[in-house]
Tab-separated table of C-alpha atoms and ligand atoms in Angstrom:
chain	number	residue	atom	x	y	z
A	42	UNK	CA	15.532	-5.373	12.131
A	43	UNK	CA	11.839	-6.606	11.506
A	44	UNK	CA	9.830	-6.291	14.556
A	45	UNK	CA	6.432	-7.567	15.758
A	46	UNK	CA	4.681	-5.810	18.781
A	47	UNK	CA	1.939	-8.052	20.038
A	48	UNK	CA	-1.000	-7.001	22.169
A	49	UNK	CA	-2.547	-9.784	24.017
A	50	UNK	CA	-4.289	-10.723	27.079
A	51	UNK	CA	-1.945	-13.913	27.548
A	52	UNK	CA	1.640	-12.610	27.127
A	53	UNK	CA	3.087	-15.485	28.695
A	54	UNK	CA	2.451	-17.825	25.837
A	55	UNK	CA	4.976	-15.699	23.553
A	56	UNK	CA	7.344	-16.343	21.944
A	57	UNK	CA	6.147	-19.854	22.318
A	58	UNK	CA	6.713	-21.685	18.822
A	59	UNK	CA	8.826	-18.677	17.744
A	60	UNK	CA	11.727	-19.671	20.019
A	61	UNK	CA	12.430	-22.857	18.453
A	62	UNK	CA	15.131	-23.590	16.073
A	63	UNK	CA	16.395	-20.863	13.613
A	64	UNK	CA	13.735	-18.521	14.649
A	65	UNK	CA	15.028	-18.590	18.166
A	66	UNK	CA	18.344	-18.039	17.103
A	67	UNK	CA	17.626	-15.256	14.751
A	68	UNK	CA	15.649	-13.728	17.849
A	69	UNK	CA	18.640	-13.812	19.931
A	70	UNK	CA	20.895	-12.590	17.385
A	71	UNK	CA	18.480	-9.637	17.033
A	72	UNK	CA	17.811	-10.391	13.398
A	73	UNK	CA	14.042	-9.860	14.350
A	74	UNK	CA	12.476	-8.756	17.604
A	75	UNK	CA	9.340	-9.291	19.676
A	76	UNK	CA	7.762	-7.045	22.091
A	77	UNK	CA	4.686	-8.232	23.845
A	78	UNK	CA	2.251	-6.045	25.513
A	79	UNK	CA	-0.261	-7.183	28.145
A	80	UNK	CA	-3.402	-5.227	27.317
A	81	UNK	CA	-4.781	-5.934	31.044
A	82	UNK	CA	-1.939	-3.672	32.183
A	83	UNK	CA	-4.020	-0.629	30.737
A	84	UNK	CA	-6.856	-1.549	32.782
A	85	UNK	CA	-7.954	1.080	35.366
A	86	UNK	CA	-10.124	-0.513	37.893
A	87	UNK	CA	-8.988	-2.813	40.824
A	88	UNK	CA	-10.406	-5.938	39.034
A	89	UNK	CA	-8.376	-5.056	36.024
A	90	UNK	CA	-11.542	-5.343	33.652
A	91	UNK	CA	-10.840	-5.365	29.898
A	92	UNK	CA	-14.176	-6.457	28.665
A	93	UNK	CA	-17.930	-5.735	28.808
A	94	UNK	CA	-21.097	-6.925	27.219
A	95	UNK	CA	-22.368	-5.839	23.927
A	96	UNK	CA	-24.813	-3.079	23.625
A	97	UNK	CA	-27.945	-4.358	21.866
A	98	UNK	CA	-27.711	-7.726	23.468
A	99	UNK	CA	-26.088	-10.861	22.535
A	100	UNK	CA	-23.637	-13.737	23.838
A	101	UNK	CA	-20.102	-13.040	25.064
A	102	UNK	CA	-18.009	-10.205	25.766
A	103	UNK	CA	-16.238	-7.519	23.865
A	104	UNK	CA	-12.538	-5.982	24.453
A	105	UNK	CA	-13.234	-2.311	25.624
A	106	UNK	CA	-12.329	0.384	23.324
A	107	UNK	CA	-10.899	2.695	26.013
A	108	UNK	CA	-8.731	0.027	27.531
A	109	UNK	CA	-7.345	-1.318	24.302
A	110	UNK	CA	-7.271	2.086	22.797
A	111	UNK	CA	-5.095	3.104	25.948
A	112	UNK	CA	-2.731	0.049	25.394
A	113	UNK	CA	-2.144	0.981	21.763
A	114	UNK	CA	-1.679	4.513	22.001
A	115	UNK	CA	1.368	3.922	24.642
A	116	UNK	CA	3.207	1.674	22.498
A	117	UNK	CA	2.535	2.379	18.802
A	118	UNK	CA	4.868	4.740	16.993
A	119	UNK	CA	3.414	7.270	14.086
A	120	UNK	CA	2.882	5.519	10.875
A	121	UNK	CA	3.406	1.952	12.013
A	122	UNK	CA	1.018	-0.442	10.483
A	123	UNK	CA	-1.789	-2.080	12.984
A	124	UNK	CA	-3.442	-5.397	12.165
A	125	UNK	CA	-6.269	-6.981	14.269
A	126	UNK	CA	-6.371	-10.775	13.818
A	127	UNK	CA	-10.007	-11.251	13.061
A	128	UNK	CA	-12.178	-13.838	10.888
A	129	UNK	CA	-13.885	-10.923	9.362
A	130	UNK	CA	-10.428	-9.643	7.865
A	131	UNK	CA	-8.809	-9.814	4.516
A	132	UNK	CA	-7.355	-13.248	3.912
A	133	UNK	CA	-3.560	-13.695	4.830
A	134	UNK	CA	-1.600	-15.332	2.136
A	135	UNK	CA	1.873	-15.446	0.855
A	136	UNK	CA	1.624	-12.023	-0.968
A	137	UNK	CA	0.333	-10.449	2.284
A	138	UNK	CA	3.118	-12.124	4.011
A	139	UNK	CA	5.732	-10.593	1.503
A	140	UNK	CA	4.269	-7.208	1.724
A	141	UNK	CA	4.228	-7.258	5.754
A	142	UNK	CA	7.806	-8.330	5.689
A	143	UNK	CA	8.814	-5.264	4.226
A	144	UNK	CA	7.624	-3.226	7.324
A	145	UNK	CA	9.866	-2.159	9.995
A	146	UNK	CA	7.473	-3.060	12.906
A	147	UNK	CA	4.270	-4.711	12.628
A	148	UNK	CA	1.703	-4.333	15.438
A	149	UNK	CA	-0.821	-7.204	16.074
A	150	UNK	CA	-3.797	-7.197	18.060
A	151	UNK	CA	-5.069	-10.517	19.509
A	152	UNK	CA	-8.542	-10.347	20.151
A	153	UNK	CA	-10.557	-12.565	22.527
A	154	UNK	CA	-14.056	-13.175	23.714
A	155	UNK	CA	-16.510	-12.167	21.154
A	156	UNK	CA	-14.021	-9.678	19.632
A	157	UNK	CA	-13.196	-5.828	19.946
A	158	UNK	CA	-15.603	-2.713	20.046
A	159	UNK	CA	-15.917	-1.853	16.462
A	160	UNK	CA	-14.916	1.876	17.116
A	161	UNK	CA	-11.270	1.172	17.983
A	162	UNK	CA	-10.917	-0.335	14.385
A	163	UNK	CA	-11.568	3.138	12.487
A	164	UNK	CA	-10.204	5.430	15.270
A	165	UNK	CA	-6.891	3.825	15.030
A	166	UNK	CA	-6.853	2.951	11.475
A	167	UNK	CA	-6.479	-0.666	12.158
A	168	UNK	CA	-6.512	-3.279	9.225
A	169	UNK	CA	-8.272	-6.668	9.901
A	170	UNK	CA	-6.490	-9.667	8.736
A	171	UNK	CA	-7.914	-13.416	8.948
A	172	UNK	CA	-5.910	-16.490	8.460
A	173	UNK	CA	-9.090	-18.495	7.139
A	174	UNK	CA	-12.815	-19.199	7.176
A	175	UNK	CA	-12.949	-20.372	10.734
A	176	UNK	CA	-13.172	-18.973	14.161
A	177	UNK	CA	-10.620	-19.320	16.789
A	178	UNK	CA	-10.781	-18.691	20.248
A	179	UNK	CA	-8.391	-16.068	20.384
A	180	UNK	CA	-5.882	-13.998	18.176
A	181	UNK	CA	-2.635	-15.474	19.625
A	182	UNK	CA	-2.385	-18.744	17.280
A	183	UNK	CA	-3.289	-16.582	14.315
A	184	UNK	CA	-0.657	-14.029	15.267
A	185	UNK	CA	1.988	-17.010	15.640
A	186	UNK	CA	0.847	-18.029	11.954
A	187	UNK	CA	1.545	-14.479	10.622
A	188	UNK	CA	4.807	-13.901	12.278
A	189	UNK	CA	5.940	-17.543	11.386
A	190	UNK	CA	5.188	-16.817	7.646
A	191	UNK	CA	6.635	-13.516	7.579
A	192	UNK	CA	10.147	-14.322	9.448
A	193	UNK	CA	10.901	-17.268	6.806
A	194	UNK	CA	10.944	-14.328	4.119
A	195	UNK	CA	13.479	-12.102	6.170
A	196	UNK	CA	16.860	-12.308	4.478
A	197	UNK	CA	19.366	-13.872	7.039
A	198	UNK	CA	16.793	-15.946	9.122
A	199	UNK	CA	16.525	-19.257	7.227
A	200	UNK	CA	19.717	-18.402	5.167
A	201	UNK	CA	18.271	-20.046	2.001
A	202	UNK	CA	16.511	-17.731	-0.128
A	203	UNK	CA	16.571	-20.067	-3.255
A	204	UNK	CA	14.468	-22.793	-1.537
A	205	UNK	CA	11.939	-20.134	-0.741
A	206	UNK	CA	11.640	-19.212	-4.437
A	207	UNK	CA	10.798	-22.963	-5.496
A	208	UNK	CA	8.020	-23.229	-2.440
A	209	UNK	CA	4.424	-23.704	-2.844
A	210	UNK	CA	2.397	-20.658	-3.892
A	211	UNK	CA	5.704	-18.792	-5.478
A	212	UNK	CA	4.868	-19.457	-9.021
A	213	UNK	CA	1.217	-19.834	-8.377
A	214	UNK	CA	1.232	-23.627	-7.987
A	215	UNK	CA	1.703	-25.913	-5.270
A	216	UNK	CA	5.151	-27.675	-4.679
A	217	UNK	CA	5.926	-31.077	-6.499
A	218	UNK	CA	6.569	-33.979	-4.512
A	219	UNK	CA	9.932	-34.689	-2.719
A	220	UNK	CA	11.939	-37.646	-1.785
A	221	UNK	CA	15.120	-38.309	0.141
A	222	UNK	CA	16.959	-41.305	1.254
A	223	UNK	CA	16.855	-44.438	1.320
A	224	UNK	CA	15.938	-44.766	-2.280
A	225	UNK	CA	13.854	-47.866	-1.802
A	226	UNK	CA	11.609	-47.869	1.244
A	227	UNK	CA	8.863	-50.361	2.033
A	228	UNK	CA	9.225	-51.377	-1.721
A	229	UNK	CA	8.491	-48.157	-2.913
A	230	UNK	CA	11.036	-46.569	-5.102
A	231	UNK	CA	11.612	-42.701	-5.799
A	232	UNK	CA	10.692	-41.718	-9.319
A	233	UNK	CA	13.237	-42.660	-11.826
A	234	UNK	CA	13.440	-39.319	-13.391
A	235	UNK	CA	15.159	-37.918	-10.141
A	236	UNK	CA	17.881	-40.359	-10.334
A	237	UNK	CA	18.759	-39.524	-13.989
A	238	UNK	CA	20.958	-36.512	-13.501
A	239	UNK	CA	19.246	-35.047	-16.202
A	240	UNK	CA	18.340	-31.669	-14.855
A	241	UNK	CA	16.343	-30.186	-17.526
A	242	UNK	CA	14.146	-33.403	-17.543
A	243	UNK	CA	13.810	-33.154	-13.817
A	244	UNK	CA	12.734	-29.584	-14.178
A	245	UNK	CA	9.983	-30.737	-16.451
A	246	UNK	CA	8.750	-33.522	-14.605
A	247	UNK	CA	8.504	-31.099	-11.308
A	248	UNK	CA	6.453	-28.696	-13.307
A	249	UNK	CA	4.044	-31.199	-14.620
A	250	UNK	CA	3.801	-32.523	-11.093
A	251	UNK	CA	3.124	-29.200	-9.780
A	252	UNK	CA	0.516	-28.566	-12.236
A	253	UNK	CA	-1.335	-31.811	-11.574
A	254	UNK	CA	-1.488	-31.512	-7.938
A	255	UNK	CA	-2.653	-28.072	-8.294
A	256	UNK	CA	-5.398	-28.880	-10.773
A	257	UNK	CA	-6.279	-31.902	-8.337
A	258	UNK	CA	-6.041	-30.096	-4.967
A	259	UNK	CA	-6.807	-26.639	-5.530
A	260	UNK	CA	-9.043	-25.856	-8.648
A	261	UNK	CA	-9.036	-22.076	-7.519
A	262	UNK	CA	-5.475	-21.710	-7.703
A	263	UNK	CA	-5.349	-23.615	-11.198
A	264	UNK	CA	-7.821	-21.404	-12.638
A	265	UNK	CA	-5.826	-18.212	-11.383
A	266	UNK	CA	-2.521	-19.901	-12.764
A	267	UNK	CA	-4.164	-20.543	-16.038
A	268	UNK	CA	-5.536	-16.948	-16.450
A	269	UNK	CA	-2.052	-15.471	-15.649
A	270	UNK	CA	-0.530	-17.767	-18.428
A	271	UNK	CA	-3.128	-16.540	-20.958
A	272	UNK	CA	-2.305	-12.961	-20.235
A	273	UNK	CA	1.308	-13.407	-20.547
A	274	UNK	CA	0.906	-14.585	-23.964
A	275	UNK	CA	-0.679	-11.449	-25.101
B	51	SAH	N1	-17.341	-12.907	17.234
B	51	SAH	C1	-16.417	-12.637	16.341
B	51	SAH	C2	-15.316	-14.000	16.598
B	51	SAH	C3	-14.474	-13.730	17.685
B	51	SAH	S1	-13.193	-14.962	17.944
B	51	SAH	C4	-16.827	-12.915	14.875
B	51	SAH	O1	-17.735	-13.772	14.653
B	51	SAH	O2	-16.231	-12.390	13.901
B	51	SAH	C5	-12.054	-14.330	19.055
B	51	SAH	C6	-10.881	-13.634	18.505
B	51	SAH	O3	-10.172	-14.806	17.849
B	51	SAH	C7	-11.067	-12.735	17.545
B	51	SAH	O4	-11.093	-11.350	18.402
B	51	SAH	C8	-9.698	-12.870	16.524
B	51	SAH	O5	-8.688	-11.861	17.207
B	51	SAH	C9	-9.441	-14.093	16.900
B	51	SAH	N2	-9.762	-15.015	15.672
B	51	SAH	C10	-10.763	-15.981	15.511
B	51	SAH	N3	-10.744	-16.205	14.258
B	51	SAH	C11	-9.872	-16.009	13.609
B	51	SAH	C12	-9.280	-16.024	12.243
B	51	SAH	N4	-9.999	-16.875	11.424
B	51	SAH	N5	-8.337	-15.231	11.769
B	51	SAH	C13	-7.506	-14.429	12.888
B	51	SAH	N6	-8.121	-14.160	14.006
B	51	SAH	C14	-9.001	-14.920	14.370
């Protein structure tokens, strides 16, 4: 069973969006598990202080390493991977999602305020992971993104591995456009080729659409795709 253990100052917002639909059902069926740890429970003073001002000055507050350390040490087992959601981290993408889906238990630390005391990262062997080049107010929404992307890769959660194979990023290209009924809607018809019943032709059309979209919207991915194709030839 794949498990996420989340360290947060806002435990009440979990499982939040992960409760819905197939994810909620899979959670009930124990296909995956979620453990939520309130970092504040490890605070020791009567005000339950978890943060303090940065040495050297500057805005905002940082999560204290002693409190966070205590919280982590009381739950994390040996050899489990620990991730800190952070704008300074390595970018999370489909490849990283696949890699993380193979872990048994994944620990996710949601930061707040200005972040965490740097020393916690080294002493606890923590990997920093970012969901993109922007700053969120806290790591919770980022942890939802990670868990969501990972859950749909687990066998038995969506129950449809084939559709995952054809999605954006799987072959280095974005997905082709898709259409459903009605066949004509607001005077717009779906592309003829999709009604032809000719599977080879449909496959070709989809690939060419995928290539066009990727070239237009994501020149960075397009370049990578072309390089990969070039290397495959040799
Ligand atoms: N001062 C920090 C930003 C702190 S934002 C800096 O400049 O790097 C507060 C918290 O939100 C962080 O501790 C982190 O857990 C989370 N967060 C913000 N942006 C994020 C992003 N792009 N990806 C993942 N987590 C993020």
